[in-house]
GROMACS .gro file of C-alpha atoms in nm:
model
  359
    1MET     CA    1  -0.001   0.001  -0.004
    2ARG     CA    2   0.100   0.362  -0.052
    3ALA     CA    3   0.211   0.549   0.268
    4VAL     CA    4   0.386   0.869   0.368
    5MET     CA    5   0.689   0.757   0.567
    6PHE     CA    6   0.867   0.982   0.819
    7TYR     CA    7   1.242   0.917   0.822
    8ASP     CA    8   1.370   1.230   0.994
    9ALA     CA    9   1.335   1.607   0.994
   10HIS     CA   10   1.266   1.731   0.639
   11ASP     CA   11   1.266   1.369   0.514
   12LEU     CA   12   0.925   1.241   0.413
   13ARG     CA   13   0.899   0.980   0.147
   14ILE     CA   14   0.608   0.821  -0.047
   15GLU     CA   15   0.665   0.449  -0.044
   16ASP     CA   16   0.489   0.119  -0.107
   17ILE     CA   17   0.488  -0.080   0.218
   18PRO     CA   18   0.317  -0.401   0.322
   19GLU     CA   19  -0.057  -0.375   0.392
   20PRO     CA   20  -0.148  -0.475   0.747
   21GLY     CA   21  -0.290  -0.826   0.776
   22ALA     CA   22  -0.593  -0.940   0.967
   23PRO     CA   23  -0.657  -0.736   1.284
   24LYS     CA   24  -0.580  -0.910   1.618
   25PRO     CA   25  -0.855  -0.977   1.875
   26GLY     CA   26  -1.023  -0.660   1.982
   27TRP     CA   27  -0.889  -0.463   1.684
   28VAL     CA   28  -1.033  -0.362   1.352
   29LYS     CA   29  -0.894  -0.294   1.006
   30LEU     CA   30  -0.972   0.033   0.832
   31LYS     CA   31  -0.955   0.152   0.476
   32LEU     CA   32  -0.840   0.509   0.528
   33ALA     CA   33  -0.998   0.809   0.357
   34TYR     CA   34  -0.848   1.140   0.483
   35ASN     CA   35  -0.577   1.258   0.720
   36GLY     CA   36  -0.542   1.611   0.841
   37ILE     CA   37  -0.205   1.775   0.879
   38CYS     CA   38  -0.149   1.880   1.245
   39GLY     CA   39   0.087   2.101   1.426
   40SER     CA   40   0.254   1.798   1.573
   41ASP     CA   41   0.327   1.678   1.215
   42LEU     CA   42   0.487   2.013   1.144
   43HIS     CA   43   0.699   1.977   1.458
   44MET     CA   44   0.816   1.632   1.351
   45PHE     CA   45   0.895   1.759   1.004
   46THR     CA   46   1.100   2.055   1.127
   47ASP     CA   47   1.257   1.912   1.443
   48GLY     CA   48   1.266   1.535   1.396
   49GLY     CA   49   0.996   1.418   1.635
   50PHE     CA   50   0.918   1.413   2.003
   51THR     CA   51   1.182   1.294   2.253
   52GLY     CA   52   1.076   0.982   2.438
   53ASN     CA   53   0.781   0.930   2.207
   54THR     CA   54   0.901   0.928   1.846
   55PRO     CA   55   1.153   0.651   1.783
   56THR     CA   56   1.483   0.712   1.611
   57ALA     CA   57   1.652   0.512   1.341
   58THR     CA   58   1.835   0.316   1.616
   59GLU     CA   59   1.620   0.352   1.926
   60GLU     CA   60   1.276   0.188   1.918
   61ASN     CA   61   0.972   0.328   2.085
   62PRO     CA   62   0.943   0.100   2.395
   63LEU     CA   63   0.567   0.053   2.352
   64THR     CA   64   0.539  -0.008   1.974
   65GLY     CA   65   0.884  -0.163   1.919
   66GLU     CA   66   0.928   0.037   1.605
   67THR     CA   67   1.220   0.238   1.480
   68LEU     CA   68   1.221   0.504   1.199
   69PRO     CA   69   1.082   0.521   0.941
   70ILE     CA   70   0.722   0.516   1.053
   71VAL     CA   71   0.396   0.602   0.887
   72LEU     CA   72   0.302   0.968   0.965
   73GLY     CA   73  -0.037   1.104   1.053
   74HIS     CA   74  -0.276   1.084   1.346
   75GLU     CA   75  -0.588   1.279   1.240
   76PHE     CA   76  -0.764   1.027   1.026
   77SER     CA   77  -1.088   0.871   0.921
   78GLY     CA   78  -1.189   0.563   0.721
   79THR     CA   79  -1.420   0.264   0.677
   80VAL     CA   80  -1.415  -0.059   0.870
   81VAL     CA   81  -1.325  -0.345   0.637
   82GLU     CA   82  -1.242  -0.626   0.882
   83LEU     CA   83  -1.307  -0.714   1.242
   84GLY     CA   84  -1.081  -0.892   1.486
   85GLU     CA   85  -1.211  -1.166   1.708
   86GLY     CA   86  -1.448  -1.040   1.979
   87VAL     CA   87  -1.534  -0.704   1.826
   88GLU     CA   88  -1.903  -0.640   1.858
   89ASP     CA   89  -1.959  -0.261   1.884
   90VAL     CA   90  -1.869  -0.170   1.523
   91SER     CA   91  -1.953  -0.331   1.191
   92ILE     CA   92  -1.796  -0.377   0.853
   93GLY     CA   93  -1.884  -0.086   0.624
   94GLN     CA   94  -1.933   0.179   0.897
   95ASN     CA   95  -1.748   0.507   0.852
   96VAL     CA   96  -1.542   0.607   1.158
   97ALA     CA   97  -1.296   0.850   1.307
   98VAL     CA   98  -1.016   0.738   1.535
   99ARG     CA   99  -0.876   0.857   1.874
  100ALA     CA  100  -0.505   0.848   1.800
  101ASN     CA  101  -0.382   0.794   2.161
  102VAL     CA  102  -0.364   0.434   2.284
  103SER     CA  103  -0.376   0.412   2.662
  104CYS     CA  104  -0.278   0.126   2.890
  105GLY     CA  105  -0.597   0.109   3.099
  106GLU     CA  106  -0.399   0.023   3.419
  107CYS     CA  107  -0.207   0.332   3.536
  108ALA     CA  108  -0.327   0.579   3.796
  109ALA     CA  109  -0.450   0.823   3.527
  110CYS     CA  110  -0.646   0.552   3.341
  111ARG     CA  111  -0.801   0.420   3.665
  112SER     CA  112  -0.900   0.777   3.748
  113GLY     CA  113  -1.093   0.815   3.426
  114LYS     CA  114  -0.807   1.029   3.265
  115SER     CA  115  -0.691   0.798   2.991
  116ASN     CA  116  -0.595   1.110   2.792
  117ILE     CA  117  -0.293   1.156   3.026
  118CYS     CA  118  -0.216   0.786   3.051
  119ARG     CA  119   0.150   0.742   3.165
  120LYS     CA  120   0.211   0.463   2.922
  121GLN     CA  121   0.028   0.579   2.612
  122TRP     CA  122   0.149   0.579   2.260
  123GLY     CA  123   0.012   0.741   1.949
  124PHE     CA  124  -0.052   0.651   1.591
  125GLY     CA  125   0.164   0.847   1.346
  126ILE     CA  126   0.404   0.958   1.619
  127SER     CA  127   0.518   0.648   1.804
  128GLY     CA  128   0.486   0.392   1.528
  129GLY     CA  129   0.214   0.126   1.510
  130GLY     CA  130   0.083   0.272   1.188
  131GLY     CA  131  -0.040   0.608   1.090
  132GLY     CA  132  -0.312   0.789   0.903
  133LEU     CA  133  -0.117   0.872   0.594
  134ALA     CA  134  -0.153   0.531   0.441
  135GLU     CA  135  -0.426   0.327   0.275
  136TYR     CA  136  -0.495   0.082   0.557
  137ILE     CA  137  -0.443   0.059   0.930
  138ASN     CA  138  -0.531  -0.174   1.221
  139VAL     CA  139  -0.647  -0.004   1.538
  140PRO     CA  140  -0.812  -0.102   1.863
  141ALA     CA  141  -1.192  -0.121   1.829
  142GLY     CA  142  -1.229   0.087   2.139
  143ASN     CA  143  -1.056   0.381   1.965
  144VAL     CA  144  -1.299   0.406   1.684
  145HIS     CA  145  -1.608   0.623   1.680
  146VAL     CA  146  -1.890   0.574   1.419
  147VAL     CA  147  -1.967   0.898   1.242
  148GLY     CA  148  -2.266   0.806   1.034
  149ASP     CA  149  -2.306   0.996   0.701
  150MET     CA  150  -2.050   1.260   0.788
  151ASP     CA  151  -1.811   1.367   0.512
  152LEU     CA  152  -1.498   1.162   0.580
  153GLY     CA  153  -1.284   1.470   0.532
  154HIS     CA  154  -1.476   1.629   0.811
  155ALA     CA  155  -1.444   1.310   1.021
  156ALA     CA  156  -1.063   1.338   0.991
  157MET     CA  157  -1.104   1.675   1.165
  158LEU     CA  158  -1.276   1.530   1.471
  159GLU     CA  159  -0.942   1.458   1.641
  160PRO     CA  160  -0.840   1.833   1.671
  161LEU     CA  161  -1.204   1.930   1.721
  162SER     CA  162  -1.215   1.691   2.024
  163VAL     CA  163  -0.912   1.868   2.170
  164ALA     CA  164  -1.113   2.184   2.167
  165THR     CA  165  -1.422   2.005   2.300
  166HIS     CA  166  -1.227   1.867   2.592
  167ALA     CA  167  -1.084   2.217   2.677
  168VAL     CA  168  -1.434   2.379   2.666
  169ARG     CA  169  -1.578   2.107   2.884
  170LEU     CA  170  -1.303   2.143   3.143
  171SER     CA  171  -1.361   2.520   3.156
  172GLY     CA  172  -1.722   2.484   3.257
  173ALA     CA  173  -1.834   2.728   2.983
  174ASP     CA  174  -2.206   2.803   2.980
  175ALA     CA  175  -2.443   3.002   2.770
  176GLY     CA  176  -2.451   3.381   2.849
  177GLN     CA  177  -2.090   3.400   2.950
  178THR     CA  178  -1.811   3.582   2.767
  179ALA     CA  179  -1.495   3.400   2.652
  180LEU     CA  180  -1.164   3.528   2.507
  181VAL     CA  181  -0.965   3.297   2.288
  182GLY     CA  182  -0.606   3.382   2.223
  183GLY     CA  183  -0.475   3.229   1.890
  184ALA     CA  184  -0.684   3.130   1.597
  185GLY     CA  185  -0.502   2.831   1.460
  186PRO     CA  186  -0.720   2.519   1.400
  187VAL     CA  187  -0.766   2.444   1.771
  188GLY     CA  188  -0.828   2.801   1.859
  189LEU     CA  189  -1.082   2.838   1.586
  190PHE     CA  190  -1.257   2.516   1.687
  191THR     CA  191  -1.257   2.641   2.049
  192ALA     CA  192  -1.428   2.959   1.941
  193ALA     CA  193  -1.676   2.772   1.727
  194ILE     CA  194  -1.780   2.545   2.010
  195LEU     CA  195  -1.809   2.825   2.258
  196LYS     CA  196  -2.022   3.020   2.016
  197ALA     CA  197  -2.243   2.716   1.954
  198LYS     CA  198  -2.295   2.685   2.331
  199GLY     CA  199  -2.428   3.041   2.350
  200LEU     CA  200  -2.128   3.237   2.471
  201THR     CA  201  -2.013   3.576   2.351
  202VAL     CA  202  -1.674   3.506   2.193
  203ILE     CA  203  -1.378   3.736   2.138
  204VAL     CA  204  -1.089   3.609   1.930
  205SER     CA  205  -0.742   3.762   1.954
  206GLU     CA  206  -0.526   3.676   1.649
  207PRO     CA  207  -0.272   3.875   1.441
  208SER     CA  208  -0.356   3.696   1.116
  209GLN     CA  209  -0.621   3.884   0.912
  210ALA     CA  210  -0.717   3.561   0.722
  211ARG     CA  211  -0.789   3.370   1.043
  212ARG     CA  212  -0.979   3.655   1.193
  213ASP     CA  213  -1.186   3.664   0.876
  214ILE     CA  214  -1.264   3.295   0.903
  215ALA     CA  215  -1.366   3.334   1.265
  216LEU     CA  216  -1.609   3.622   1.174
  217SER     CA  217  -1.734   3.505   0.833
  218ALA     CA  218  -1.834   3.165   0.972
  219SER     CA  219  -2.004   3.339   1.273
  220HIS     CA  220  -1.772   3.148   1.513
  221ALA     CA  221  -1.680   3.470   1.692
  222ASP     CA  222  -1.856   3.787   1.779
  223TYR     CA  223  -1.534   3.995   1.773
  224ALA     CA  224  -1.200   3.935   1.624
  225ILE     CA  225  -0.906   4.169   1.701
  226ASN     CA  226  -0.546   4.205   1.607
  227PRO     CA  227  -0.379   4.248   1.947
  228ILE     CA  228  -0.067   4.395   1.795
  229ASP     CA  229  -0.234   4.691   1.631
  230GLU     CA  230  -0.554   4.723   1.836
  231ASP     CA  231  -0.636   4.756   2.208
  232LEU     CA  232  -0.757   4.414   2.328
  233ASN     CA  233  -0.793   4.533   2.691
  234ALA     CA  234  -1.032   4.814   2.575
  235LEU     CA  235  -1.242   4.577   2.362
  236VAL     CA  236  -1.279   4.323   2.646
  237ALA     CA  237  -1.370   4.600   2.891
  238ARG     CA  238  -1.635   4.737   2.649
  239VAL     CA  239  -1.789   4.399   2.582
  240THR     CA  240  -1.798   4.295   2.951
  241ASP     CA  241  -1.892   4.627   3.106
  242GLY     CA  242  -1.546   4.637   3.259
  243LEU     CA  243  -1.574   4.309   3.439
  244GLY     CA  244  -1.338   4.102   3.220
  245ALA     CA  245  -1.396   3.779   3.036
  246ASP     CA  246  -1.558   3.497   3.238
  247MET     CA  247  -1.291   3.262   3.084
  248VAL     CA  248  -0.989   3.281   2.862
  249PHE     CA  249  -0.842   3.016   2.642
  250ASP     CA  250  -0.469   3.006   2.554
  251ALA     CA  251  -0.448   2.843   2.205
  252ALA     CA  252  -0.129   3.019   2.115
  253GLY     CA  253   0.135   2.877   2.347
  254VAL     CA  254   0.331   3.204   2.361
  255GLY     CA  255   0.413   3.366   2.695
  256PRO     CA  256   0.318   3.733   2.617
  257VAL     CA  257  -0.023   3.607   2.485
  258THR     CA  258  -0.091   3.409   2.799
  259HIS     CA  259  -0.014   3.706   3.015
  260GLN     CA  260  -0.236   3.924   2.813
  261LEU     CA  261  -0.516   3.672   2.841
  262ILE     CA  262  -0.469   3.646   3.214
  263GLY     CA  263  -0.491   4.028   3.239
  264ASN     CA  264  -0.835   4.017   3.077
  265VAL     CA  265  -0.996   3.746   3.290
  266ARG     CA  266  -1.257   3.869   3.544
  267PRO     CA  267  -1.199   3.830   3.925
  268GLY     CA  268  -1.264   3.465   3.999
  269GLY     CA  269  -1.271   3.373   3.635
  270HIS     CA  270  -1.100   3.075   3.464
  271VAL     CA  271  -0.783   3.038   3.257
  272GLN     CA  272  -0.777   2.737   3.030
  273ILE     CA  273  -0.433   2.664   2.871
  274ILE     CA  274  -0.472   2.445   2.569
  275ALA     CA  275  -0.150   2.503   2.372
  276LEU     CA  276   0.177   2.338   2.461
  277HIS     CA  277   0.434   2.597   2.556
  278GLY     CA  278   0.781   2.540   2.418
  279LYS     CA  279   0.936   2.744   2.696
  280PRO     CA  280   0.858   2.765   3.071
  281LEU     CA  281   0.590   3.008   3.157
  282GLU     CA  282   0.670   3.249   3.446
  283ILE     CA  283   0.350   3.335   3.637
  284GLN     CA  284   0.343   3.654   3.851
  285VAL     CA  285   0.203   3.485   4.165
  286ALA     CA  286   0.069   3.795   4.334
  287ALA     CA  287  -0.072   3.980   4.038
  288GLU     CA  288  -0.189   3.683   3.827
  289LEU     CA  289  -0.288   3.427   4.094
  290HIS     CA  290  -0.365   3.592   4.431
  291TYR     CA  291  -0.523   3.915   4.306
  292THR     CA  292  -0.735   3.747   4.045
  293GLU     CA  293  -0.844   3.434   4.234
  294ALA     CA  294  -0.878   3.278   3.890
  295THR     CA  295  -0.867   2.910   3.845
  296PHE     CA  296  -0.608   2.771   3.607
  297SER     CA  297  -0.623   2.445   3.420
  298GLY     CA  298  -0.413   2.272   3.158
  299THR     CA  299  -0.567   2.030   2.905
  300MET     CA  300  -0.427   1.738   2.713
  301ALA     CA  301  -0.584   1.571   2.414
  302TYR     CA  302  -0.936   1.425   2.467
  303LEU     CA  303  -1.148   1.151   2.629
  304PRO     CA  304  -1.392   0.913   2.442
  305GLU     CA  305  -1.684   1.138   2.552
  306ASP     CA  306  -1.522   1.438   2.382
  307PHE     CA  307  -1.521   1.260   2.053
  308GLU     CA  308  -1.888   1.162   2.089
  309ASP     CA  309  -1.984   1.514   2.179
  310SER     CA  310  -1.789   1.647   1.882
  311ILE     CA  311  -1.965   1.397   1.647
  312ALA     CA  312  -2.305   1.499   1.781
  313MET     CA  313  -2.230   1.868   1.730
  314VAL     CA  314  -2.126   1.823   1.377
  315ASN     CA  315  -2.407   1.583   1.275
  316SER     CA  316  -2.664   1.815   1.437
  317GLY     CA  317  -2.555   2.097   1.204
  318LYS     CA  318  -2.435   2.323   1.487
  319LEU     CA  319  -2.088   2.326   1.344
  320ASP     CA  320  -1.987   2.335   0.977
  321LEU     CA  321  -1.638   2.193   0.947
  322GLU     CA  322  -1.606   2.280   0.577
  323ALA     CA  323  -1.550   2.637   0.676
  324PHE     CA  324  -1.213   2.533   0.820
  325VAL     CA  325  -1.097   2.330   0.519
  326THR     CA  326  -0.833   2.526   0.322
  327LYS     CA  327  -0.774   2.249   0.064
  328ARG     CA  328  -0.770   1.870   0.001
  329ILE     CA  329  -0.455   1.735  -0.152
  330ASP     CA  330  -0.294   1.407  -0.267
  331PRO     CA  331  -0.015   1.243  -0.068
  332GLU     CA  332   0.232   1.322  -0.345
  333ASP     CA  333   0.177   1.691  -0.281
  334ILE     CA  334   0.205   1.675   0.098
  335VAL     CA  335   0.532   1.874   0.121
  336ALA     CA  336   0.481   2.133  -0.153
  337GLU     CA  337   0.108   2.180  -0.095
  338GLY     CA  338   0.080   2.091   0.268
  339PHE     CA  339   0.380   2.133   0.491
  340ASP     CA  340   0.531   2.431   0.295
  341THR     CA  341   0.198   2.618   0.320
  342LEU     CA  342   0.149   2.554   0.686
  343ILE     CA  343   0.507   2.633   0.781
  344ASN     CA  344   0.589   2.925   0.558
  345HIS     CA  345   0.243   3.070   0.482
  346ASN     CA  346   0.045   2.959   0.786
  347ASP     CA  347  -0.170   3.273   0.799
  348THR     CA  348  -0.333   3.163   0.471
  349ALA     CA  349  -0.441   2.817   0.582
  350VAL     CA  350  -0.637   2.650   0.861
  351LYS     CA  351  -0.683   2.281   0.779
  352ILE     CA  352  -0.521   2.093   0.495
  353LEU     CA  353  -0.668   1.738   0.435
  354VAL     CA  354  -0.471   1.464   0.263
  355LYS     CA  355  -0.680   1.222   0.060
  356THR     CA  356  -0.524   0.883   0.144
  357SER     CA  357  -0.757   0.646  -0.055
  358ARG     CA  358  -0.687   0.592  -0.425
  359ASP     CA  359  -1.062   0.573  -0.496
   0.00000   0.00000   0.00000
């Protein structure tokens, strides 16, 4: 089968590799349809992977046993074509999306209902074990979610959408509140869209004109502001009658943005940090903790219920994912039309989908 193989930084190759055989007990085989390009994929392409998670050419991932090269891609959708022994909850022919993180089910996090922060988890397209940028893959049946008649390109976007769904759920957001979202990349835009669908007033802070336009044109935000050239503090004060936002969402992962968001949360409000920060974040304990009495929470990936909530939102018509699709490309164009665009012209694109099926 055709697959996009990750060898190292700046080294992706389209190759023919063996198609996976029959799925083992409790697993299913999928014919893949689409895979979305994610920020994690960009990190692997530019920096060579994630230490301790992505294998190297000589050091295997301890959970998958694989070394480089591996199949890239973890935001994917497809159709069930074969069932392993004992699988009863899905059927051949059903269209599905896949949770990309495989948890152990035994550690303290898993036993606490937090499988998203499992201490022994591995991920498709990052750790080995197969990936979404191929024609077929075997995955645990417990990781698949039936999507019904949903466009399979949209189904491939359920993975990042569920990251936003999980963050919004943790925040306790409710109708009638005001939320400020910093950063309008895919997850930031998804976060704004979910908040708007829940009935909140949404302010998006984002330097890119193209991404602000998407937020406003798709009615996923009430206000969208360039915090470099415009006064974000003044806008939040005007919208909230001087109280500040009930909650703020850091979808940028940049220290100055985080501090600006904290400065606009109301007393006793909530700060939800979604983005992974590449550098340590220095919090001013007195000004940003004691004198705000705000609650702070990090968020990682998603839980099964977040996927189900995301599917229900899309299938109900409350969220149109096509508004986020920049283009759909073939695997052969993944570097020139995908990675180059998202790395060097990222203000012009939101979600680029790779069509993995030859059909």
